[in-house]
Amino acid sequence: MSAIAKINHDTKSITISATLNFYGSFAEPILAEKIILEINTLWNEPKAIFEVNELPYEVIFSIDYVCHSAETILEKCISNLSYAENFIRIEEKNTAERSMMGFGIGQNSGHWLITDNLGESTTAAHEFGHAIGLPHPDHLDYRNTGLPPIMAPRGTLVDAQYQWNPLAETGSYGGTMRPIWRRVRDYEIVAVLRPFDLADVSEINIGSLTNNLYDEIGRPVGIIS
Ligand SMILES: [Zn+2]
């Protein structure tokens, strides 16, 4: 995904904004509302602080959506020059067998699956993290550290109570992270902004504009950039 960050040096705040343009068989307002609520709730939860000129700036996430028909999404995508706009198809299945945000980090185009319980499972918030530039963490053992971070992938090791099956042996079937326990950590938000020099600017672009659309099963069509 991509996003725009507006830096207000008077109020000492950084607002990260993005619009998710949904299309596909399951792009409906009820689901879209749940997805947006999950992303905004989880990413605002840490009340992260990022230092600019050695002063603490509050980081706020403001994500919204539009649901599109096949015609309006094409029109929107083909002419897009804004990093605030993301294009996400929602279907039941795809060739990758998982929700994804393009084939790289920071892309503004994705294909998400309703079978990932979007809006109820932390998957949407995790994919949003990829979209704004975050990879999976290098180390995948979060035992004795509480809830795992939002960018932890499937298979991550966690304390027993955060496993699919708390009684399973660590790392065995059922003995890995149940995604619902992931939470955004303030260091993950700092990592999004760290590559940028915010000292003298009022706005930055995050991510990249791939402007891809996908077909029903997740094959890219209409590659524009
Ligand atoms: Zn991931």
PDB file of C-alpha atoms and ligand atoms in Angstrom:
ATOM      1  CA  MET A   1       0.000   0.000   0.000  1.00  0.00           C
ATOM      2  CA  SER A   2       1.027   3.535  -0.123  1.00  0.00           C
ATOM      3  CA  ALA A   3       0.099   6.485   2.041  1.00  0.00           C
ATOM      4  CA  ILE A   4       0.685  10.162   2.580  1.00  0.00           C
ATOM      5  CA  ALA A   5       2.048  11.520   5.854  1.00  0.00           C
ATOM      6  CA  LYS A   6       1.268  15.123   6.724  1.00  0.00           C
ATOM      7  CA  ILE A   7       3.584  16.690   9.252  1.00  0.00           C
ATOM      8  CA  ASN A   8       2.165  19.511  11.366  1.00  0.00           C
ATOM      9  CA  HIS A   9       5.072  21.268  13.054  1.00  0.00           C
ATOM     10  CA  ASP A  10       2.723  23.508  15.110  1.00  0.00           C
ATOM     11  CA  THR A  11       0.674  20.766  16.743  1.00  0.00           C
ATOM     12  CA  LYS A  12       3.623  18.317  16.645  1.00  0.00           C
ATOM     13  CA  SER A  13       1.656  15.622  14.911  1.00  0.00           C
ATOM     14  CA  ILE A  14       2.109  13.314  11.930  1.00  0.00           C
ATOM     15  CA  THR A  15      -1.071  12.078  10.233  1.00  0.00           C
ATOM     16  CA  ILE A  16      -0.699   9.048   7.961  1.00  0.00           C
ATOM     17  CA  SER A  17      -3.624   8.920   5.508  1.00  0.00           C
ATOM     18  CA  ALA A  18      -4.649   6.374   2.901  1.00  0.00           C
ATOM     19  CA  THR A  19      -7.787   5.444   0.997  1.00  0.00           C
ATOM     20  CA  LEU A  20      -8.470   1.792   0.252  1.00  0.00           C
ATOM     21  CA  ASN A  21     -10.315   1.493  -3.060  1.00  0.00           C
ATOM     22  CA  PHE A  22     -12.043  -1.884  -2.826  1.00  0.00           C
ATOM     23  CA  TYR A  23     -13.366  -3.864  -5.780  1.00  0.00           C
ATOM     24  CA  GLY A  24     -14.203  -7.492  -6.562  1.00  0.00           C
ATOM     25  CA  SER A  25     -16.969  -9.916  -5.588  1.00  0.00           C
ATOM     26  CA  PHE A  26     -16.892  -9.061  -1.865  1.00  0.00           C
ATOM     27  CA  ALA A  27     -16.211  -5.315  -1.987  1.00  0.00           C
ATOM     28  CA  GLU A  28     -19.185  -4.172   0.096  1.00  0.00           C
ATOM     29  CA  PRO A  29     -19.539  -1.401   2.672  1.00  0.00           C
ATOM     30  CA  ILE A  30     -20.270  -3.685   5.655  1.00  0.00           C
ATOM     31  CA  LEU A  31     -16.998  -5.576   5.152  1.00  0.00           C
ATOM     32  CA  ALA A  32     -15.088  -2.433   4.188  1.00  0.00           C
ATOM     33  CA  GLU A  33     -16.181  -0.689   7.408  1.00  0.00           C
ATOM     34  CA  LYS A  34     -14.876  -3.618   9.475  1.00  0.00           C
ATOM     35  CA  ILE A  35     -11.535  -3.625   7.655  1.00  0.00           C
ATOM     36  CA  ILE A  36     -11.059   0.125   8.109  1.00  0.00           C
ATOM     37  CA  LEU A  37     -12.017  -0.082  11.779  1.00  0.00           C
ATOM     38  CA  GLU A  38      -9.469  -2.876  12.338  1.00  0.00           C
ATOM     39  CA  ILE A  39      -6.660  -0.947  10.660  1.00  0.00           C
ATOM     40  CA  ASN A  40      -7.411   2.373  12.369  1.00  0.00           C
ATOM     41  CA  THR A  41      -7.930   0.785  15.791  1.00  0.00           C
ATOM     42  CA  LEU A  42      -4.800  -1.361  15.763  1.00  0.00           C
ATOM     43  CA  TRP A  43      -2.464   1.232  14.228  1.00  0.00           C
ATOM     44  CA  ASN A  44      -3.661   4.020  16.570  1.00  0.00           C
ATOM     45  CA  GLU A  45      -3.555   1.815  19.663  1.00  0.00           C
ATOM     46  CA  PRO A  46       0.143   2.332  20.571  1.00  0.00           C
ATOM     47  CA  LYS A  47      -0.179   6.145  20.406  1.00  0.00           C
ATOM     48  CA  ALA A  48       3.283   6.138  18.875  1.00  0.00           C
ATOM     49  CA  ILE A  49       5.665   9.061  19.200  1.00  0.00           C
ATOM     50  CA  PHE A  50       8.224   9.897  16.487  1.00  0.00           C
ATOM     51  CA  GLU A  51      10.992  12.416  17.108  1.00  0.00           C
ATOM     52  CA  VAL A  52      11.424  15.294  14.671  1.00  0.00           C
ATOM     53  CA  ASN A  53      14.122  17.868  15.458  1.00  0.00           C
ATOM     54  CA  GLU A  54      14.461  16.039  18.799  1.00  0.00           C
ATOM     55  CA  LEU A  55      10.866  16.900  19.666  1.00  0.00           C
ATOM     56  CA  PRO A  56       8.114  14.291  20.201  1.00  0.00           C
ATOM     57  CA  TYR A  57       5.465  14.194  17.465  1.00  0.00           C
ATOM     58  CA  GLU A  58       2.295  12.156  17.885  1.00  0.00           C
ATOM     59  CA  VAL A  59       1.560   9.714  15.009  1.00  0.00           C
ATOM     60  CA  ILE A  60      -2.090   9.356  13.924  1.00  0.00           C
ATOM     61  CA  PHE A  61      -3.494   6.942  11.332  1.00  0.00           C
ATOM     62  CA  SER A  62      -6.508   8.040   9.286  1.00  0.00           C
ATOM     63  CA  ILE A  63      -7.565   5.359   6.805  1.00  0.00           C
ATOM     64  CA  ASP A  64     -10.785   5.397   4.799  1.00  0.00           C
ATOM     65  CA  TYR A  65     -12.305   3.487   1.877  1.00  0.00           C
ATOM     66  CA  VAL A  66     -14.402   3.615  -1.290  1.00  0.00           C
ATOM     67  CA  CYS A  67     -16.183   0.568  -2.771  1.00  0.00           C
ATOM     68  CA  HIS A  68     -16.002   0.433  -6.566  1.00  0.00           C
ATOM     69  CA  SER A  69     -17.618  -1.288  -9.513  1.00  0.00           C
ATOM     70  CA  ALA A  70     -15.441  -2.805 -12.272  1.00  0.00           C
ATOM     71  CA  GLU A  71     -15.848   0.377 -14.313  1.00  0.00           C
ATOM     72  CA  THR A  72     -15.107   2.948 -11.636  1.00  0.00           C
ATOM     73  CA  ILE A  73     -12.035   1.105 -10.308  1.00  0.00           C
ATOM     74  CA  LEU A  74     -10.459   1.059 -13.754  1.00  0.00           C
ATOM     75  CA  GLU A  75     -11.088   4.748 -14.229  1.00  0.00           C
ATOM     76  CA  LYS A  76      -9.687   5.574 -10.799  1.00  0.00           C
ATOM     77  CA  CYS A  77      -6.614   3.331 -11.155  1.00  0.00           C
ATOM     78  CA  ILE A  78      -5.652   4.303 -14.680  1.00  0.00           C
ATOM     79  CA  SER A  79      -5.345   7.984 -13.810  1.00  0.00           C
ATOM     80  CA  ASN A  80      -3.921   7.640 -10.309  1.00  0.00           C
ATOM     81  CA  LEU A  81      -0.942   9.751  -9.298  1.00  0.00           C
ATOM     82  CA  SER A  82      -1.664   9.930  -5.568  1.00  0.00           C
ATOM     83  CA  TYR A  83       0.170   7.886  -2.939  1.00  0.00           C
ATOM     84  CA  ALA A  84      -2.966   8.060  -0.777  1.00  0.00           C
ATOM     85  CA  GLU A  85      -4.840   5.732  -3.158  1.00  0.00           C
ATOM     86  CA  ASN A  86      -4.666   1.937  -2.842  1.00  0.00           C
ATOM     87  CA  PHE A  87      -6.430  -0.656  -4.990  1.00  0.00           C
ATOM     88  CA  ILE A  88      -7.537  -3.857  -3.286  1.00  0.00           C
ATOM     89  CA  ARG A  89      -9.568  -6.687  -4.749  1.00  0.00           C
ATOM     90  CA  ILE A  90     -11.533  -8.804  -2.271  1.00  0.00           C
ATOM     91  CA  GLU A  91     -12.353 -12.372  -3.286  1.00  0.00           C
ATOM     92  CA  GLU A  92     -12.774 -15.846  -1.823  1.00  0.00           C
ATOM     93  CA  LYS A  93      -9.669 -17.408  -3.400  1.00  0.00           C
ATOM     94  CA  ASN A  94      -6.447 -16.533  -5.180  1.00  0.00           C
ATOM     95  CA  THR A  95      -3.436 -18.315  -6.607  1.00  0.00           C
ATOM     96  CA  ALA A  96      -1.228 -17.301  -3.651  1.00  0.00           C
ATOM     97  CA  GLU A  97      -3.805 -18.774  -1.208  1.00  0.00           C
ATOM     98  CA  ARG A  98      -3.400 -15.777   1.112  1.00  0.00           C
ATOM     99  CA  SER A  99      -4.168 -12.091   1.281  1.00  0.00           C
ATOM    100  CA  MET A 100      -1.334 -10.140  -0.286  1.00  0.00           C
ATOM    101  CA  MET A 101      -0.265  -6.654  -1.098  1.00  0.00           C
ATOM    102  CA  GLY A 102       1.396  -6.976  -4.494  1.00  0.00           C
ATOM    103  CA  PHE A 103       4.608  -8.962  -4.824  1.00  0.00           C
ATOM    104  CA  GLY A 104       6.845  -6.506  -3.035  1.00  0.00           C
ATOM    105  CA  ILE A 105       6.892  -4.244  -0.027  1.00  0.00           C
ATOM    106  CA  GLY A 106       5.127  -0.904  -0.130  1.00  0.00           C
ATOM    107  CA  GLN A 107       2.949  -1.491  -3.177  1.00  0.00           C
ATOM    108  CA  ASN A 108      -0.436   0.207  -3.503  1.00  0.00           C
ATOM    109  CA  SER A 109      -2.226  -2.768  -5.059  1.00  0.00           C
ATOM    110  CA  GLY A 110      -3.427  -5.986  -3.459  1.00  0.00           C
ATOM    111  CA  HIS A 111      -5.658  -9.043  -3.513  1.00  0.00           C
ATOM    112  CA  TRP A 112      -7.260  -9.967  -0.195  1.00  0.00           C
ATOM    113  CA  LEU A 113      -9.295 -13.019   0.804  1.00  0.00           C
ATOM    114  CA  ILE A 114     -12.477 -13.022   2.879  1.00  0.00           C
ATOM    115  CA  THR A 115     -11.332 -16.397   4.240  1.00  0.00           C
ATOM    116  CA  ASP A 116      -8.684 -14.455   6.213  1.00  0.00           C
ATOM    117  CA  ASN A 117     -11.549 -13.006   8.292  1.00  0.00           C
ATOM    118  CA  LEU A 118     -10.755  -9.477   7.176  1.00  0.00           C
ATOM    119  CA  GLY A 119     -11.651  -6.972   9.864  1.00  0.00           C
ATOM    120  CA  GLU A 120     -11.731  -9.626  12.596  1.00  0.00           C
ATOM    121  CA  SER A 121      -8.343 -11.276  12.487  1.00  0.00           C
ATOM    122  CA  THR A 122      -5.548  -8.620  12.266  1.00  0.00           C
ATOM    123  CA  THR A 123      -4.822  -9.741   8.660  1.00  0.00           C
ATOM    124  CA  ALA A 124      -5.943  -6.410   7.176  1.00  0.00           C
ATOM    125  CA  ALA A 125      -3.791  -4.493   9.661  1.00  0.00           C
ATOM    126  CA  HIS A 126      -0.827  -6.814   8.864  1.00  0.00           C
ATOM    127  CA  GLU A 127      -1.222  -6.292   5.101  1.00  0.00           C
ATOM    128  CA  PHE A 128      -1.473  -2.558   5.701  1.00  0.00           C
ATOM    129  CA  GLY A 129       1.928  -2.782   7.429  1.00  0.00           C
ATOM    130  CA  HIS A 130       3.454  -4.397   4.311  1.00  0.00           C
ATOM    131  CA  ALA A 131       1.831  -1.725   2.242  1.00  0.00           C
ATOM    132  CA  ILE A 132       3.520   1.083   4.112  1.00  0.00           C
ATOM    133  CA  GLY A 133       6.896  -0.604   3.845  1.00  0.00           C
ATOM    134  CA  LEU A 134       7.343  -3.084   6.665  1.00  0.00           C
ATOM    135  CA  PRO A 135       8.747  -6.597   6.078  1.00  0.00           C
ATOM    136  CA  HIS A 136       8.273  -9.555   8.411  1.00  0.00           C
ATOM    137  CA  PRO A 137      10.641  -9.408  11.384  1.00  0.00           C
ATOM    138  CA  ASP A 138      13.930 -11.303  11.159  1.00  0.00           C
ATOM    139  CA  HIS A 139      13.439 -13.299  14.288  1.00  0.00           C
ATOM    140  CA  LEU A 140      10.233 -15.249  14.745  1.00  0.00           C
ATOM    141  CA  ASP A 141      10.334 -16.223  18.404  1.00  0.00           C
ATOM    142  CA  TYR A 142       8.252 -13.924  20.600  1.00  0.00           C
ATOM    143  CA  ARG A 143       8.024 -16.176  23.621  1.00  0.00           C
ATOM    144  CA  ASN A 144       8.316 -14.296  26.943  1.00  0.00           C
ATOM    145  CA  THR A 145       7.620 -10.936  25.272  1.00  0.00           C
ATOM    146  CA  GLY A 146       3.806 -10.753  25.525  1.00  0.00           C
ATOM    147  CA  LEU A 147       1.581 -10.238  22.497  1.00  0.00           C
ATOM    148  CA  PRO A 148       3.408 -10.632  19.152  1.00  0.00           C
ATOM    149  CA  PRO A 149       3.920  -7.597  16.849  1.00  0.00           C
ATOM    150  CA  ILE A 150       1.569  -6.958  13.916  1.00  0.00           C
ATOM    151  CA  MET A 151       4.233  -7.883  11.333  1.00  0.00           C
ATOM    152  CA  ALA A 152       4.789 -11.382  12.780  1.00  0.00           C
ATOM    153  CA  PRO A 153       3.905 -13.923  10.054  1.00  0.00           C
ATOM    154  CA  ARG A 154       2.175 -17.278  10.300  1.00  0.00           C
ATOM    155  CA  GLY A 155       4.348 -19.832  12.086  1.00  0.00           C
ATOM    156  CA  THR A 156       5.745 -17.356  14.625  1.00  0.00           C
ATOM    157  CA  LEU A 157       6.512 -18.837  18.041  1.00  0.00           C
ATOM    158  CA  VAL A 158       4.650 -17.286  20.970  1.00  0.00           C
ATOM    159  CA  ASP A 159       3.723 -18.035  24.580  1.00  0.00           C
ATOM    160  CA  ALA A 160       1.236 -20.901  24.890  1.00  0.00           C
ATOM    161  CA  GLN A 161      -1.801 -18.669  25.501  1.00  0.00           C
ATOM    162  CA  TYR A 162      -1.282 -16.956  22.111  1.00  0.00           C
ATOM    163  CA  GLN A 163      -1.047 -20.218  20.130  1.00  0.00           C
ATOM    164  CA  TRP A 164      -3.845 -21.703  18.018  1.00  0.00           C
ATOM    165  CA  ASN A 165      -3.906 -24.459  20.618  1.00  0.00           C
ATOM    166  CA  PRO A 166      -2.484 -23.449  24.002  1.00  0.00           C
ATOM    167  CA  LEU A 167      -1.893 -27.117  24.836  1.00  0.00           C
ATOM    168  CA  ALA A 168       0.170 -27.868  21.705  1.00  0.00           C
ATOM    169  CA  GLU A 169       3.927 -28.181  21.963  1.00  0.00           C
ATOM    170  CA  THR A 170       5.740 -25.043  20.747  1.00  0.00           C
ATOM    171  CA  GLY A 171       6.274 -25.173  16.987  1.00  0.00           C
ATOM    172  CA  SER A 172       4.198 -28.313  16.447  1.00  0.00           C
ATOM    173  CA  TYR A 173       0.780 -28.370  14.740  1.00  0.00           C
ATOM    174  CA  GLY A 174      -1.342 -25.790  16.588  1.00  0.00           C
ATOM    175  CA  GLY A 175       1.711 -24.615  18.500  1.00  0.00           C
ATOM    176  CA  THR A 176       2.292 -21.391  16.603  1.00  0.00           C
ATOM    177  CA  MET A 177       0.838 -17.880  16.748  1.00  0.00           C
ATOM    178  CA  ARG A 178      -2.887 -17.393  16.344  1.00  0.00           C
ATOM    179  CA  PRO A 179      -2.924 -14.145  14.288  1.00  0.00           C
ATOM    180  CA  ILE A 180      -5.727 -12.569  16.318  1.00  0.00           C
ATOM    181  CA  TRP A 181      -3.203 -11.862  19.110  1.00  0.00           C
ATOM    182  CA  ARG A 182      -0.978  -9.594  17.006  1.00  0.00           C
ATOM    183  CA  ARG A 183      -0.751  -5.941  18.022  1.00  0.00           C
ATOM    184  CA  VAL A 184       0.946  -2.942  16.427  1.00  0.00           C
ATOM    185  CA  ARG A 185       4.050  -1.982  18.415  1.00  0.00           C
ATOM    186  CA  ASP A 186       5.326   1.592  18.620  1.00  0.00           C
ATOM    187  CA  TYR A 187       8.695   0.463  17.208  1.00  0.00           C
ATOM    188  CA  GLU A 188       6.893  -0.796  14.092  1.00  0.00           C
ATOM    189  CA  ILE A 189       5.405   2.673  13.511  1.00  0.00           C
ATOM    190  CA  VAL A 190       8.817   4.281  14.101  1.00  0.00           C
ATOM    191  CA  ALA A 191      10.239   1.879  11.471  1.00  0.00           C
ATOM    192  CA  VAL A 192       7.711   3.162   8.907  1.00  0.00           C
ATOM    193  CA  LEU A 193       8.871   6.760   9.368  1.00  0.00           C
ATOM    194  CA  ARG A 194      12.579   6.223  10.063  1.00  0.00           C
ATOM    195  CA  PRO A 195      13.685   6.315   6.376  1.00  0.00           C
ATOM    196  CA  PHE A 196      12.354   9.865   6.013  1.00  0.00           C
ATOM    197  CA  ASP A 197      13.760  13.222   7.041  1.00  0.00           C
ATOM    198  CA  LEU A 198      10.720  15.065   8.370  1.00  0.00           C
ATOM    199  CA  ALA A 199      12.517  18.095   9.784  1.00  0.00           C
ATOM    200  CA  ASP A 200      11.660  20.651   7.094  1.00  0.00           C
ATOM    201  CA  VAL A 201       8.760  19.134   5.170  1.00  0.00           C
ATOM    202  CA  SER A 202       4.993  19.241   5.567  1.00  0.00           C
ATOM    203  CA  GLU A 203       4.161  16.128   3.541  1.00  0.00           C
ATOM    204  CA  ILE A 204       5.846  12.919   2.378  1.00  0.00           C
ATOM    205  CA  ASN A 205       4.834   9.966   0.206  1.00  0.00           C
ATOM    206  CA  ILE A 206       5.176   6.463   1.672  1.00  0.00           C
ATOM    207  CA  GLY A 207       5.329   3.285  -0.437  1.00  0.00           C
ATOM    208  CA  SER A 208       5.197   3.035  -4.213  1.00  0.00           C
ATOM    209  CA  LEU A 209       2.599   3.455  -6.956  1.00  0.00           C
ATOM    210  CA  THR A 210       2.338   0.151  -8.779  1.00  0.00           C
ATOM    211  CA  ASN A 211      -1.310   0.849  -9.731  1.00  0.00           C
ATOM    212  CA  ASN A 212      -2.003  -2.814 -10.550  1.00  0.00           C
ATOM    213  CA  LEU A 213      -5.433  -4.330 -10.815  1.00  0.00           C
ATOM    214  CA  TYR A 214      -5.966  -8.059 -10.261  1.00  0.00           C
ATOM    215  CA  ASP A 215      -8.359 -10.509 -11.832  1.00  0.00           C
ATOM    216  CA  GLU A 216     -10.647 -12.680  -9.714  1.00  0.00           C
ATOM    217  CA  ILE A 217      -7.945 -15.188  -8.784  1.00  0.00           C
ATOM    218  CA  GLY A 218      -5.155 -12.683  -8.200  1.00  0.00           C
ATOM    219  CA  ARG A 219      -3.359 -12.444 -11.530  1.00  0.00           C
ATOM    220  CA  PRO A 220      -2.205  -8.890 -12.293  1.00  0.00           C
ATOM    221  CA  VAL A 221      -4.016  -7.116 -15.111  1.00  0.00           C
ATOM    222  CA  GLY A 222      -3.744  -3.569 -16.355  1.00  0.00           C
ATOM    223  CA  ILE A 223      -0.220  -2.817 -15.195  1.00  0.00           C
ATOM    224  CA  ILE A 224       0.186   0.884 -15.595  1.00  0.00           C
ATOM    225  CA  SER A 225       3.497   1.947 -14.091  1.00  0.00           C
TER     226      SER A 225
HETATM  227 ZN    ZN B   1       3.016 -10.763   5.807  1.00  0.00          ZN
END
